[in-house]
């Protein structure tokens, strides 16, 4: 079954024209990568993670880039990685938690598709982070709270759609996101 108003492709999946990515943004630990990967499998769409793109481009981990070159260099690399997606089609993109810090990145995401904000509480996000040592911008609990409070309005400002993830397990979040995106003709 196709989404309303979109042409059907093989097996009934929606065929989109042009650059029509879906970008998932939200705080660290919100489940952006897991959601993009699982929706990609379900709807037969490729998915990418901007942090992994940066790591492949630089042949370094995010932690190493932060430690050796600083956050500003990482943000520059992140913007360059985002630009590599312009020639691709119909991606589900998990974005790093700080991508909304860059107005240029926010503009690029809107030029290439739509932005979905996974909106949750800080405590929920912190519980989900299994390897805090791999999150160089997380810092102390106090710093994490300041960062969350700073970024939350940026996520809201950038988002075309918001999926509330509070008090929900992954299946509920995935179902809510899939339903929303399907009903909007985006999947």
Short mmCIF file of N, CA, C and O in Angstrom, two decimals, residues 21-91:
data_model
loop_
_atom_site.label_atom_id
_atom_site.label_comp_id
_atom_site.label_asym_id
_atom_site.label_seq_id
_atom_site.Cartn_x
_atom_site.Cartn_y
_atom_site.Cartn_z
N UNK A 21 15.35 13.10 2.20
CA UNK A 21 15.81 12.41 3.40
C UNK A 21 14.93 12.74 4.60
O UNK A 21 14.28 13.78 4.66
N UNK A 22 14.96 11.83 5.57
CA UNK A 22 14.34 12.07 6.87
C UNK A 22 15.47 12.09 7.89
O UNK A 22 16.19 11.10 8.05
N UNK A 23 15.66 13.24 8.54
CA UNK A 23 16.73 13.43 9.50
C UNK A 23 16.16 13.31 10.91
O UNK A 23 15.19 14.00 11.25
N UNK A 24 16.77 12.45 11.72
CA UNK A 24 16.33 12.28 13.10
C UNK A 24 17.30 13.04 14.00
O UNK A 24 18.52 12.79 13.97
N UNK A 25 16.77 13.98 14.78
CA UNK A 25 17.58 14.75 15.71
C UNK A 25 17.05 14.54 17.12
O UNK A 25 15.91 14.14 17.32
N UNK A 26 17.89 14.83 18.08
CA UNK A 26 17.51 14.71 19.48
C UNK A 26 18.76 14.59 20.33
O UNK A 26 19.87 14.46 19.81
N UNK A 27 18.55 14.62 21.62
CA UNK A 27 19.69 14.58 22.54
C UNK A 27 20.37 13.22 22.50
O UNK A 27 19.81 12.23 22.01
N UNK A 28 21.56 13.18 23.03
CA UNK A 28 22.33 11.94 23.13
C UNK A 28 21.48 10.87 23.81
O UNK A 28 20.83 11.14 24.81
N UNK A 29 21.47 9.68 23.27
CA UNK A 29 20.74 8.58 23.88
C UNK A 29 19.25 8.54 23.57
O UNK A 29 18.53 7.72 24.12
N UNK A 30 18.78 9.40 22.66
CA UNK A 30 17.35 9.43 22.33
C UNK A 30 16.91 8.24 21.49
O UNK A 30 15.72 7.99 21.35
N UNK A 31 17.86 7.52 20.89
CA UNK A 31 17.51 6.36 20.07
C UNK A 31 17.44 6.65 18.59
O UNK A 31 16.84 5.89 17.82
N UNK A 32 18.08 7.72 18.15
CA UNK A 32 18.03 8.13 16.75
C UNK A 32 18.59 7.06 15.82
O UNK A 32 17.97 6.72 14.80
N UNK A 33 19.76 6.52 16.15
CA UNK A 33 20.39 5.52 15.28
C UNK A 33 19.58 4.24 15.22
O UNK A 33 19.38 3.67 14.14
N UNK A 34 19.11 3.78 16.35
CA UNK A 34 18.31 2.55 16.39
C UNK A 34 17.03 2.74 15.59
O UNK A 34 16.63 1.85 14.82
N UNK A 35 16.38 3.89 15.73
CA UNK A 35 15.15 4.15 15.00
C UNK A 35 15.41 4.20 13.50
O UNK A 35 14.67 3.57 12.72
N UNK A 36 16.42 4.93 13.07
CA UNK A 36 16.72 5.02 11.63
C UNK A 36 17.03 3.64 11.05
O UNK A 36 16.53 3.29 9.98
N UNK A 37 17.82 2.88 11.75
CA UNK A 37 18.19 1.53 11.28
C UNK A 37 16.95 0.63 11.17
O UNK A 37 16.74 -0.02 10.15
N UNK A 38 16.12 0.63 12.19
CA UNK A 38 14.95 -0.25 12.18
C UNK A 38 13.89 0.19 11.18
O UNK A 38 13.29 -0.65 10.51
N UNK A 39 13.64 1.48 11.08
CA UNK A 39 12.69 1.95 10.06
C UNK A 39 13.23 1.70 8.66
O UNK A 39 12.47 1.39 7.74
N UNK A 40 14.54 1.82 8.51
CA UNK A 40 15.16 1.52 7.22
C UNK A 40 14.91 0.09 6.80
O UNK A 40 14.57 -0.20 5.64
N UNK A 41 15.09 -0.82 7.72
CA UNK A 41 14.83 -2.24 7.42
C UNK A 41 13.36 -2.48 7.11
O UNK A 41 13.02 -3.19 6.17
N UNK A 42 12.50 -1.89 7.90
CA UNK A 42 11.06 -2.09 7.74
C UNK A 42 10.54 -1.53 6.42
O UNK A 42 9.74 -2.15 5.73
N UNK A 43 11.02 -0.33 6.06
CA UNK A 43 10.51 0.34 4.87
C UNK A 43 11.47 0.28 3.68
O UNK A 43 11.28 0.99 2.70
N UNK A 44 12.50 -0.54 3.80
CA UNK A 44 13.46 -0.76 2.71
C UNK A 44 14.09 0.55 2.22
O UNK A 44 14.12 0.83 1.03
N UNK A 45 14.55 1.31 3.19
CA UNK A 45 15.26 2.54 2.87
C UNK A 45 16.63 2.48 3.53
O UNK A 45 16.78 1.94 4.62
N UNK A 46 17.61 3.03 2.85
CA UNK A 46 18.95 3.08 3.41
C UNK A 46 18.97 4.06 4.58
O UNK A 46 18.23 5.04 4.61
N UNK A 47 19.86 3.79 5.52
CA UNK A 47 20.02 4.68 6.66
C UNK A 47 21.50 4.94 6.87
O UNK A 47 22.35 4.11 6.54
N UNK A 48 21.80 6.11 7.39
CA UNK A 48 23.17 6.49 7.69
C UNK A 48 23.18 7.23 9.02
O UNK A 48 22.17 7.74 9.47
N UNK A 49 24.36 7.30 9.60
CA UNK A 49 24.57 7.99 10.86
C UNK A 49 25.65 9.04 10.60
O UNK A 49 26.74 8.69 10.13
N UNK A 50 25.37 10.30 10.88
CA UNK A 50 26.34 11.35 10.56
C UNK A 50 27.65 11.19 11.34
O UNK A 50 28.72 11.49 10.80
N UNK A 51 27.58 10.70 12.57
CA UNK A 51 28.82 10.48 13.33
C UNK A 51 29.69 9.43 12.65
O UNK A 51 30.92 9.58 12.57
N UNK A 52 29.07 8.35 12.16
CA UNK A 52 29.84 7.30 11.47
C UNK A 52 30.41 7.83 10.15
O UNK A 52 31.52 7.47 9.76
N UNK A 53 29.67 8.70 9.46
CA UNK A 53 30.18 9.30 8.23
C UNK A 53 31.44 10.11 8.51
O UNK A 53 32.42 10.03 7.78
N UNK A 54 31.39 10.90 9.59
CA UNK A 54 32.56 11.71 9.96
C UNK A 54 33.74 10.80 10.30
O UNK A 54 34.86 11.04 9.85
N UNK A 55 33.48 9.75 11.05
CA UNK A 55 34.57 8.83 11.42
C UNK A 55 35.21 8.21 10.18
O UNK A 55 36.43 8.09 10.11
N UNK A 56 34.39 7.83 9.21
CA UNK A 56 34.95 7.24 7.97
C UNK A 56 35.73 8.28 7.17
O UNK A 56 36.79 7.98 6.61
N UNK A 57 35.22 9.50 7.12
CA UNK A 57 35.90 10.56 6.37
C UNK A 57 37.26 10.89 6.99
O UNK A 57 38.23 11.12 6.27
N UNK A 58 37.33 10.89 8.32
CA UNK A 58 38.55 11.31 9.02
C UNK A 58 39.43 10.14 9.47
O UNK A 58 40.53 10.37 9.97
N UNK A 59 38.92 8.92 9.33
CA UNK A 59 39.64 7.72 9.80
C UNK A 59 40.02 7.86 11.28
O UNK A 59 41.12 7.48 11.70
N UNK A 60 39.09 8.44 12.03
CA UNK A 60 39.26 8.63 13.47
C UNK A 60 37.90 8.49 14.13
O UNK A 60 36.87 8.76 13.50
N UNK A 61 37.90 8.15 15.40
CA UNK A 61 36.64 8.12 16.14
C UNK A 61 36.22 9.55 16.49
O UNK A 61 37.06 10.47 16.49
N UNK A 62 34.95 9.70 16.80
CA UNK A 62 34.46 11.00 17.25
C UNK A 62 35.25 11.47 18.46
O UNK A 62 35.66 12.63 18.55
N UNK A 63 35.50 10.55 19.40
CA UNK A 63 36.27 10.90 20.61
C UNK A 63 37.66 11.41 20.24
O UNK A 63 38.13 12.40 20.82
N UNK A 64 38.32 10.75 19.30
CA UNK A 64 39.66 11.19 18.90
C UNK A 64 39.62 12.56 18.23
O UNK A 64 40.51 13.39 18.46
N UNK A 65 38.61 12.81 17.41
CA UNK A 65 38.51 14.12 16.76
C UNK A 65 38.32 15.20 17.81
O UNK A 65 39.00 16.23 17.79
N UNK A 66 37.42 14.98 18.77
CA UNK A 66 37.20 15.95 19.84
C UNK A 66 38.50 16.18 20.62
O UNK A 66 38.87 17.32 20.91
N UNK A 67 39.21 15.10 20.97
CA UNK A 67 40.42 15.20 21.80
C UNK A 67 41.57 15.86 21.05
O UNK A 67 42.30 16.67 21.62
N UNK A 68 41.75 15.51 19.79
CA UNK A 68 42.92 15.97 19.04
C UNK A 68 42.70 17.31 18.34
O UNK A 68 43.63 18.10 18.20
N UNK A 69 41.46 17.53 17.88
CA UNK A 69 41.22 18.72 17.07
C UNK A 69 40.17 19.67 17.64
O UNK A 69 40.05 20.80 17.19
N UNK A 70 39.38 19.18 18.59
CA UNK A 70 38.37 20.02 19.22
C UNK A 70 36.99 19.90 18.58
O UNK A 70 36.84 19.38 17.48
N UNK A 71 36.02 20.42 19.31
CA UNK A 71 34.63 20.33 18.85
C UNK A 71 34.41 21.12 17.58
O UNK A 71 33.65 20.70 16.70
N UNK A 72 35.06 22.26 17.44
CA UNK A 72 34.86 23.08 16.24
C UNK A 72 35.25 22.30 14.98
O UNK A 72 34.54 22.35 13.97
N UNK A 73 36.35 21.57 15.03
CA UNK A 73 36.77 20.76 13.89
C UNK A 73 35.75 19.65 13.61
O UNK A 73 35.42 19.37 12.46
N UNK A 74 35.25 19.04 14.69
CA UNK A 74 34.24 18.01 14.49
C UNK A 74 33.00 18.59 13.82
O UNK A 74 32.43 17.98 12.91
N UNK A 75 32.54 19.75 14.26
CA UNK A 75 31.34 20.37 13.68
C UNK A 75 31.56 20.70 12.20
O UNK A 75 30.65 20.56 11.39
N UNK A 76 32.77 21.11 11.84
CA UNK A 76 33.10 21.36 10.44
C UNK A 76 33.01 20.06 9.64
O UNK A 76 32.44 20.01 8.55
N UNK A 77 33.57 18.99 10.21
CA UNK A 77 33.53 17.67 9.55
C UNK A 77 32.08 17.18 9.43
O UNK A 77 31.70 16.57 8.42
N UNK A 78 31.29 17.43 10.45
CA UNK A 78 29.89 17.01 10.45
C UNK A 78 29.12 17.71 9.32
O UNK A 78 28.34 17.08 8.60
N UNK A 79 29.38 19.00 9.13
CA UNK A 79 28.74 19.75 8.04
C UNK A 79 29.17 19.20 6.69
O UNK A 79 28.34 19.06 5.77
N UNK A 80 30.44 18.85 6.55
CA UNK A 80 30.94 18.28 5.29
C UNK A 80 30.30 16.91 5.04
O UNK A 80 29.92 16.59 3.90
N UNK A 81 30.15 16.12 6.08
CA UNK A 81 29.51 14.79 5.93
C UNK A 81 28.07 14.96 5.49
O UNK A 81 27.58 14.22 4.63
N UNK A 82 27.39 15.93 6.07
CA UNK A 82 25.99 16.18 5.71
C UNK A 82 25.88 16.55 4.23
O UNK A 82 24.98 16.07 3.53
N UNK A 83 26.81 17.34 3.75
CA UNK A 83 26.78 17.76 2.34
C UNK A 83 26.95 16.58 1.38
O UNK A 83 26.45 16.63 0.26
N UNK A 84 27.61 15.52 1.82
CA UNK A 84 27.79 14.35 0.94
C UNK A 84 26.47 13.65 0.67
O UNK A 84 26.39 12.81 -0.25
N UNK A 85 25.44 13.96 1.42
CA UNK A 85 24.14 13.30 1.25
C UNK A 85 23.27 13.94 0.18
O UNK A 85 22.24 13.39 -0.19
N UNK A 86 23.68 15.07 -0.34
CA UNK A 86 22.87 15.79 -1.33
C UNK A 86 22.62 14.98 -2.59
O UNK A 86 21.59 15.14 -3.23
N UNK A 87 23.56 14.16 -2.99
CA UNK A 87 23.42 13.39 -4.23
C UNK A 87 22.74 12.05 -4.02
O UNK A 87 22.61 11.28 -4.96
N UNK A 88 22.32 11.77 -2.80
CA UNK A 88 21.66 10.50 -2.50
C UNK A 88 20.16 10.75 -2.37
O UNK A 88 19.71 11.87 -2.35
N UNK A 89 19.43 9.67 -2.24
CA UNK A 89 17.98 9.77 -2.27
C UNK A 89 17.36 8.91 -1.18
O UNK A 89 17.82 7.82 -0.90
N UNK A 90 16.34 9.44 -0.53
CA UNK A 90 15.48 8.69 0.38
C UNK A 90 16.20 8.02 1.54
O UNK A 90 15.90 6.89 1.89
N UNK A 91 17.12 8.73 2.15
CA UNK A 91 17.84 8.18 3.30
C UNK A 91 17.11 8.47 4.61
O UNK A 91 16.44 9.49 4.74
#
